Each structure stands twice: as C-alpha cells, then as structure tokens.
Amino acid sequence: MLNKLFNILFPESCPICNRPSSEHNTAPLCPACWQSIKPYHGPACRKCSKPLISDESIECGECIKDEPAFASARFFGLYDGALRKAINLFKYHRIRRLSKPLSEITAHLKIPPVDAVVPVPLHERRLRRREYNQSALLSRNISERIGAELFVHCLIKVQDTKPQVGLSSPERRGNIRKAFETENETMIRGKSILLIDDVITTGTTVRECSRVLKKAGAGSIHVLALAHGIRD
Ligand SMILES: [Zn+2]
Ligand SMILES: [Zn+2]
C-alpha cells in the first residue's frame, strides 16, 4: 500500500532499463534489474577472496608475497552490472535507502561470529562532501542483523588519500601508509572484528585497515564487502 502510494507520488524509472521502478525498497532499480544481482561463485584466492582467472591457482600474487592481517574476506558479487549501478547510486548519488537491500544481499555469506563491526572510515573532508559514510550505514544494518556491537569511532582516516586506481602495488601501499589510525583502543583490544567496505578494489585499503586494527590489539579480523573489483 505504502509502496504503491510512494510510486504514484514519486514515479521513477530504472536507470538501467527505463522501466518503472515499482519496488520502493530497491528503487530506482526495478525489481528485474535488482534480481539480476548475483553472487560470485568463481575461483577466488583462499586468503583474500580476490577473484582469480584460473581454477588452478589457490592464492593471489599479493597474498603469496604479503600475508594479509585479516583472517578471512568475503564479498557478495563482482563490481559490475546492476550491483555496480546500485552501489554507485548509494555511494555518490545519496540514495541512502539502498543501504538496506544492499546490506541484505550479504546475509547468506558465511562469516564467523564476531564481537564488533567496524566500517572502513572516510576522511572527514570526504564525509562532509558525501554527507554519510556508505560503509558505516552498511555496518549499522549488519551489526543489528548479526547481533554484534558497532564501533564507528575506533578506526579513523587521517589522510585524504588519492584514488588507488591506476597505481602499482608499491605505489598503493605508499599512498595509504599512515592514512588510518585507531582511537578508543581499549574498546577494540582482544575483540574479533568484522571490517566492512562497500567495494574491495585492489584490497590495499582493507589490508591496511586490518593491519592498523591488529596493531592496536584487535583479535581476529574478518572482512565483508558488497563487491569486488573485477579480476585483473
Ligand atoms: Zn531495470
Ligand atoms: Zn589473495
């Protein structure tokens, strides 16, 4: 009923197929496009879950060289198609309500029990511009669902780094070194943590956040993301 009324008052068409968006929950994406969002089941690195090209390799090159500080990483689907569109609308176009259905797609992913959920933080300059941290909104929903605490003020971003895309692996590490710090460390000490990011692009960010959390005394860290950049 409310859904119908909303559609009459605010008619929207799907940005992918132009059909009317009849489902308020996932609007502006129409139900058919939302249904096209599918989980990734292809080959993946056993440590960082990076999608791999071949079934034969079990670990990605990065993990062979440099073991991540997190114990596991999971993501829902590839950063492509309708999932990419939905994440970008949520992240850059202030369609905040998408945080709910986007959080829900991760519900079936197997994650170990954790004490607390920590979002990958935004630098405050970026936060002011964007008005909210998309990973913090996802974290709130996920922490409620799994019954864990939500720690939004333990990991902070102190440097507004440039985008990681297009940088080599050493350049990315250099770019992000010293970008994150911890606060309220007594809260995280010994706690198992679920670190939430919207998209894992190169993995450098979640690796660095995990390293910093570990250094501050956190217990095991597990990473959860909506999407992973397409295999390179
Ligand atoms: Zn559509
Ligand atoms: Zn890996």
mmCIF file of C-alpha atoms and ligand atoms in Angstrom:
data_model
loop_
_atom_site.group_PDB
_atom_site.id
_atom_site.type_symbol
_atom_site.label_atom_id
_atom_site.label_comp_id
_atom_site.label_asym_id
_atom_site.label_seq_id
_atom_site.Cartn_x
_atom_site.Cartn_y
_atom_site.Cartn_z
ATOM 1 C CA MET A 1 0.000 0.000 0.000
ATOM 2 C CA LEU A 2 2.666 2.496 1.073
ATOM 3 C CA ASN A 3 4.837 1.208 -1.714
ATOM 4 C CA LYS A 4 2.070 1.914 -4.262
ATOM 5 C CA LEU A 5 1.396 5.356 -2.872
ATOM 6 C CA PHE A 6 5.095 6.184 -2.998
ATOM 7 C CA ASN A 7 5.272 5.190 -6.645
ATOM 8 C CA ILE A 8 2.321 7.364 -7.535
ATOM 9 C CA LEU A 9 3.779 10.330 -5.691
ATOM 10 C CA PHE A 10 7.335 9.813 -6.882
ATOM 11 C CA PRO A 11 7.326 7.964 -10.173
ATOM 12 C CA GLU A 12 10.821 6.791 -11.013
ATOM 13 C CA SER A 13 12.215 4.846 -13.886
ATOM 14 C CA CYS A 14 15.005 2.331 -13.620
ATOM 15 C CA PRO A 15 18.359 3.846 -14.638
ATOM 16 C CA ILE A 16 19.353 0.569 -16.280
ATOM 17 C CA CYS A 17 16.304 -0.474 -18.324
ATOM 18 C CA ASN A 18 13.983 2.563 -18.082
ATOM 19 C CA ARG A 19 11.044 0.510 -16.864
ATOM 20 C CA PRO A 20 9.082 1.940 -13.913
ATOM 21 C CA SER A 21 10.650 1.192 -10.535
ATOM 22 C CA SER A 22 7.698 -0.437 -8.832
ATOM 23 C CA GLU A 23 9.588 -1.531 -5.717
ATOM 24 C CA HIS A 24 10.326 1.316 -3.341
ATOM 25 C CA ASN A 25 12.808 -0.773 -1.377
ATOM 26 C CA THR A 26 15.237 -1.167 -4.253
ATOM 27 C CA ALA A 27 14.248 1.925 -6.308
ATOM 28 C CA PRO A 28 15.371 3.446 -8.551
ATOM 29 C CA LEU A 29 16.376 -0.024 -9.708
ATOM 30 C CA CYS A 30 13.375 -2.011 -10.963
ATOM 31 C CA PRO A 31 12.735 -5.484 -9.487
ATOM 32 C CA ALA A 32 14.003 -7.233 -12.636
ATOM 33 C CA CYS A 33 17.326 -5.392 -12.593
ATOM 34 C CA TRP A 34 17.661 -5.915 -8.856
ATOM 35 C CA GLN A 35 17.069 -9.641 -9.381
ATOM 36 C CA SER A 36 19.933 -9.680 -11.864
ATOM 37 C CA ILE A 37 22.364 -9.009 -8.984
ATOM 38 C CA LYS A 38 24.007 -12.382 -8.485
ATOM 39 C CA PRO A 39 26.639 -13.706 -6.099
ATOM 40 C CA TYR A 40 30.120 -14.591 -7.337
ATOM 41 C CA HIS A 41 30.936 -18.288 -7.230
ATOM 42 C CA GLY A 42 34.041 -18.351 -9.405
ATOM 43 C CA PRO A 43 37.625 -19.102 -8.421
ATOM 44 C CA ALA A 44 38.949 -16.887 -5.647
ATOM 45 C CA CYS A 45 42.060 -16.501 -3.515
ATOM 46 C CA ARG A 46 41.658 -18.591 -0.372
ATOM 47 C CA LYS A 47 43.123 -15.823 1.782
ATOM 48 C CA CYS A 48 41.781 -12.504 0.500
ATOM 49 C CA SER A 49 38.965 -13.845 -1.746
ATOM 50 C CA LYS A 50 40.193 -11.847 -4.758
ATOM 51 C CA PRO A 51 38.536 -13.304 -7.868
ATOM 52 C CA LEU A 52 41.058 -15.342 -9.842
ATOM 53 C CA ILE A 53 41.133 -16.123 -13.521
ATOM 54 C CA SER A 54 42.063 -19.744 -13.196
ATOM 55 C CA ASP A 55 40.677 -22.545 -11.064
ATOM 56 C CA GLU A 56 44.181 -23.849 -10.660
ATOM 57 C CA SER A 57 45.647 -21.108 -8.500
ATOM 58 C CA ILE A 58 44.584 -21.067 -4.872
ATOM 59 C CA GLU A 59 46.225 -17.833 -3.761
ATOM 60 C CA CYS A 60 46.655 -14.478 -5.472
ATOM 61 C CA GLY A 61 50.088 -12.990 -6.123
ATOM 62 C CA GLU A 62 49.611 -10.357 -3.434
ATOM 63 C CA CYS A 63 48.897 -12.910 -0.685
ATOM 64 C CA ILE A 64 51.875 -15.060 -1.713
ATOM 65 C CA LYS A 65 54.147 -12.019 -1.278
ATOM 66 C CA ASP A 66 52.446 -10.453 1.700
ATOM 67 C CA GLU A 67 50.093 -12.301 4.037
ATOM 68 C CA PRO A 68 47.055 -10.154 4.948
ATOM 69 C CA ALA A 69 46.444 -9.241 8.599
ATOM 70 C CA PHE A 70 42.804 -10.327 8.300
ATOM 71 C CA ALA A 71 41.777 -13.939 8.849
ATOM 72 C CA SER A 72 39.161 -14.063 6.085
ATOM 73 C CA ALA A 73 37.449 -11.917 3.489
ATOM 74 C CA ARG A 74 34.053 -12.331 1.846
ATOM 75 C CA PHE A 75 32.201 -10.324 -0.750
ATOM 76 C CA PHE A 76 28.859 -10.778 -2.460
ATOM 77 C CA GLY A 77 29.374 -10.193 -6.176
ATOM 78 C CA LEU A 78 31.570 -8.683 -8.824
ATOM 79 C CA TYR A 79 31.587 -4.899 -9.104
ATOM 80 C CA ASP A 80 29.739 -4.914 -12.381
ATOM 81 C CA GLY A 81 26.264 -4.554 -13.915
ATOM 82 C CA ALA A 82 23.324 -3.802 -11.647
ATOM 83 C CA LEU A 83 25.363 -4.270 -8.461
ATOM 84 C CA ARG A 84 27.834 -1.629 -9.586
ATOM 85 C CA LYS A 85 24.978 0.711 -10.500
ATOM 86 C CA ALA A 86 23.256 0.186 -7.143
ATOM 87 C CA ILE A 87 26.467 0.783 -5.180
ATOM 88 C CA ASN A 88 27.225 3.964 -7.139
ATOM 89 C CA LEU A 89 23.708 5.334 -6.608
ATOM 90 C CA PHE A 90 24.038 4.605 -2.902
ATOM 91 C CA LYS A 91 27.538 5.996 -2.641
ATOM 92 C CA TYR A 92 27.669 9.001 -4.940
ATOM 93 C CA HIS A 93 24.036 9.979 -5.549
ATOM 94 C CA ARG A 94 22.826 9.995 -1.963
ATOM 95 C CA ILE A 95 20.245 7.243 -2.402
ATOM 96 C CA ARG A 96 20.589 6.288 1.196
ATOM 97 C CA ARG A 97 17.708 3.845 1.376
ATOM 98 C CA LEU A 98 19.699 1.391 -0.780
ATOM 99 C CA SER A 99 21.823 0.667 2.272
ATOM 100 C CA LYS A 100 19.137 -1.730 3.479
ATOM 101 C CA PRO A 101 18.706 -4.013 0.439
ATOM 102 C CA LEU A 102 22.461 -3.819 -0.204
ATOM 103 C CA SER A 103 23.206 -4.946 3.358
ATOM 104 C CA GLU A 104 20.688 -7.743 2.975
ATOM 105 C CA ILE A 105 22.407 -9.318 -0.011
ATOM 106 C CA THR A 106 25.321 -10.208 2.261
ATOM 107 C CA ALA A 107 23.072 -12.123 4.672
ATOM 108 C CA HIS A 108 23.817 -15.557 3.232
ATOM 109 C CA LEU A 109 27.604 -15.080 3.244
ATOM 110 C CA LYS A 110 29.323 -17.292 5.789
ATOM 111 C CA ILE A 111 31.084 -15.125 8.313
ATOM 112 C CA PRO A 112 32.447 -16.277 11.665
ATOM 113 C CA PRO A 113 30.880 -14.861 14.859
ATOM 114 C CA VAL A 114 32.460 -11.513 15.797
ATOM 115 C CA ASP A 115 32.275 -9.102 18.736
ATOM 116 C CA ALA A 116 32.088 -5.891 16.757
ATOM 117 C CA VAL A 117 31.539 -4.398 13.327
ATOM 118 C CA VAL A 118 33.875 -1.636 12.117
ATOM 119 C CA PRO A 119 33.334 0.321 8.888
ATOM 120 C CA VAL A 120 36.208 1.412 6.659
ATOM 121 C CA PRO A 121 36.219 5.135 7.514
ATOM 122 C CA LEU A 122 36.123 8.141 5.203
ATOM 123 C CA HIS A 123 38.324 11.167 5.728
ATOM 124 C CA GLU A 124 36.236 13.934 7.319
ATOM 125 C CA ARG A 125 36.581 16.169 4.267
ATOM 126 C CA ARG A 126 35.105 13.463 2.073
ATOM 127 C CA LEU A 127 32.481 12.671 4.689
ATOM 128 C CA ARG A 128 31.293 16.273 4.680
ATOM 129 C CA ARG A 129 31.028 16.246 0.914
ATOM 130 C CA ARG A 130 29.264 12.910 0.706
ATOM 131 C CA GLU A 131 27.114 13.500 3.816
ATOM 132 C CA TYR A 132 27.411 9.941 5.052
ATOM 133 C CA ASN A 133 29.859 7.082 5.098
ATOM 134 C CA GLN A 134 28.283 4.349 2.990
ATOM 135 C CA SER A 135 30.280 1.657 4.824
ATOM 136 C CA ALA A 136 29.047 2.944 8.194
ATOM 137 C CA LEU A 137 25.419 2.669 7.050
ATOM 138 C CA LEU A 138 26.031 -0.892 5.869
ATOM 139 C CA SER A 139 27.812 -1.649 9.138
ATOM 140 C CA ARG A 140 24.870 -0.463 11.188
ATOM 141 C CA ASN A 141 22.464 -2.798 9.382
ATOM 142 C CA ILE A 142 24.874 -5.718 9.507
ATOM 143 C CA SER A 143 25.704 -5.276 13.195
ATOM 144 C CA GLU A 144 21.986 -5.297 14.016
ATOM 145 C CA ARG A 145 21.447 -8.413 11.958
ATOM 146 C CA ILE A 146 24.292 -10.406 13.469
ATOM 147 C CA GLY A 147 23.903 -9.015 16.994
ATOM 148 C CA ALA A 148 27.396 -7.502 17.260
ATOM 149 C CA GLU A 149 28.438 -4.109 18.552
ATOM 150 C CA LEU A 150 29.026 -1.261 16.125
ATOM 151 C CA PHE A 151 32.287 0.647 16.514
ATOM 152 C CA VAL A 152 32.287 3.745 14.318
ATOM 153 C CA HIS A 153 34.874 5.732 16.252
ATOM 154 C CA CYS A 154 37.688 3.221 16.566
ATOM 155 C CA LEU A 155 39.198 3.414 13.120
ATOM 156 C CA ILE A 156 39.613 6.836 11.554
ATOM 157 C CA LYS A 157 41.046 8.100 8.301
ATOM 158 C CA VAL A 158 43.510 10.869 8.974
ATOM 159 C CA GLN A 159 44.721 11.430 5.421
ATOM 160 C CA ASP A 160 42.574 12.161 2.403
ATOM 161 C CA THR A 161 44.323 9.788 0.016
ATOM 162 C CA LYS A 162 44.044 9.881 -3.746
ATOM 163 C CA PRO A 163 42.176 7.045 -5.504
ATOM 164 C CA GLN A 164 44.093 3.777 -5.675
ATOM 165 C CA VAL A 165 43.048 3.001 -9.228
ATOM 166 C CA GLY A 166 45.881 3.089 -11.719
ATOM 167 C CA LEU A 167 48.663 2.891 -9.102
ATOM 168 C CA SER A 168 51.104 -0.015 -8.906
ATOM 169 C CA SER A 169 51.045 -2.201 -5.821
ATOM 170 C CA PRO A 170 54.023 -0.448 -4.072
ATOM 171 C CA GLU A 171 52.532 2.948 -5.004
ATOM 172 C CA ARG A 172 49.198 1.940 -3.488
ATOM 173 C CA ARG A 173 50.858 0.855 -0.265
ATOM 174 C CA GLY A 174 52.811 4.122 -0.141
ATOM 175 C CA ASN A 175 49.672 6.129 -0.868
ATOM 176 C CA ILE A 176 47.766 4.586 2.003
ATOM 177 C CA ARG A 177 50.511 4.220 4.594
ATOM 178 C CA LYS A 178 49.676 6.326 7.661
ATOM 179 C CA ALA A 179 46.205 7.097 6.250
ATOM 180 C CA PHE A 180 44.398 5.211 9.033
ATOM 181 C CA GLU A 181 44.694 5.426 12.798
ATOM 182 C CA THR A 182 42.854 3.942 15.741
ATOM 183 C CA GLU A 183 41.045 5.701 18.550
ATOM 184 C CA ASN A 184 39.408 4.308 21.707
ATOM 185 C CA GLU A 185 41.787 1.387 21.553
ATOM 186 C CA THR A 186 40.571 -0.154 24.802
ATOM 187 C CA MET A 187 37.299 -0.921 23.005
ATOM 188 C CA ILE A 188 38.933 -2.975 20.287
ATOM 189 C CA ARG A 189 41.583 -4.748 22.341
ATOM 190 C CA GLY A 190 41.132 -8.508 22.061
ATOM 191 C CA LYS A 191 37.873 -8.151 20.116
ATOM 192 C CA SER A 192 37.104 -10.100 16.973
ATOM 193 C CA ILE A 193 36.104 -7.636 14.305
ATOM 194 C CA LEU A 194 34.118 -7.635 11.100
ATOM 195 C CA LEU A 195 35.523 -4.898 8.875
ATOM 196 C CA ILE A 196 33.004 -3.574 6.336
ATOM 197 C CA ASP A 197 33.772 -1.966 2.991
ATOM 198 C CA ASP A 198 31.418 -1.341 0.091
ATOM 199 C CA VAL A 199 33.799 -2.331 -2.693
ATOM 200 C CA ILE A 200 37.165 -4.030 -2.488
ATOM 201 C CA THR A 201 39.052 -2.674 -5.466
ATOM 202 C CA THR A 202 42.678 -3.648 -5.036
ATOM 203 C CA GLY A 203 42.497 -4.905 -1.448
ATOM 204 C CA THR A 204 45.064 -2.348 -0.258
ATOM 205 C CA THR A 205 42.540 -0.464 1.909
ATOM 206 C CA VAL A 206 41.168 -3.463 3.807
ATOM 207 C CA ARG A 207 44.683 -4.824 4.196
ATOM 208 C CA GLU A 208 45.904 -1.561 5.714
ATOM 209 C CA CYS A 209 42.838 -1.133 7.967
ATOM 210 C CA SER A 210 43.288 -4.689 9.245
ATOM 211 C CA ARG A 211 46.982 -4.118 9.892
ATOM 212 C CA VAL A 212 46.231 -0.959 11.904
ATOM 213 C CA LEU A 213 43.457 -2.649 13.910
ATOM 214 C CA LYS A 214 45.673 -5.628 14.652
ATOM 215 C CA LYS A 215 48.489 -3.361 15.750
ATOM 216 C CA ALA A 216 46.067 -1.676 18.162
ATOM 217 C CA GLY A 217 45.383 -5.052 19.744
ATOM 218 C CA ALA A 218 42.308 -6.347 17.928
ATOM 219 C CA GLY A 219 41.784 -10.111 17.846
ATOM 220 C CA SER A 220 40.877 -11.809 14.600
ATOM 221 C CA ILE A 221 39.642 -9.647 11.755
ATOM 222 C CA HIS A 222 37.230 -10.708 9.032
ATOM 223 C CA VAL A 223 36.418 -8.555 6.036
ATOM 224 C CA LEU A 224 32.996 -8.256 4.419
ATOM 225 C CA ALA A 225 32.226 -6.256 1.269
ATOM 226 C CA LEU A 226 29.369 -5.926 -1.159
ATOM 227 C CA ALA A 227 31.508 -6.262 -4.222
ATOM 228 C CA HIS A 228 34.988 -6.930 -5.507
ATOM 229 C CA GLY A 229 36.581 -5.256 -8.474
ATOM 230 C CA ILE A 230 36.736 -7.482 -11.487
ATOM 231 C CA ARG A 231 39.724 -9.805 -11.688
ATOM 232 C CA ASP A 232 42.727 -8.342 -13.357
HETATM 233 ZN ZN ZN B 1 15.516 -2.108 -14.594
HETATM 234 ZN ZN ZN B 2 44.812 -13.059 -2.037
#
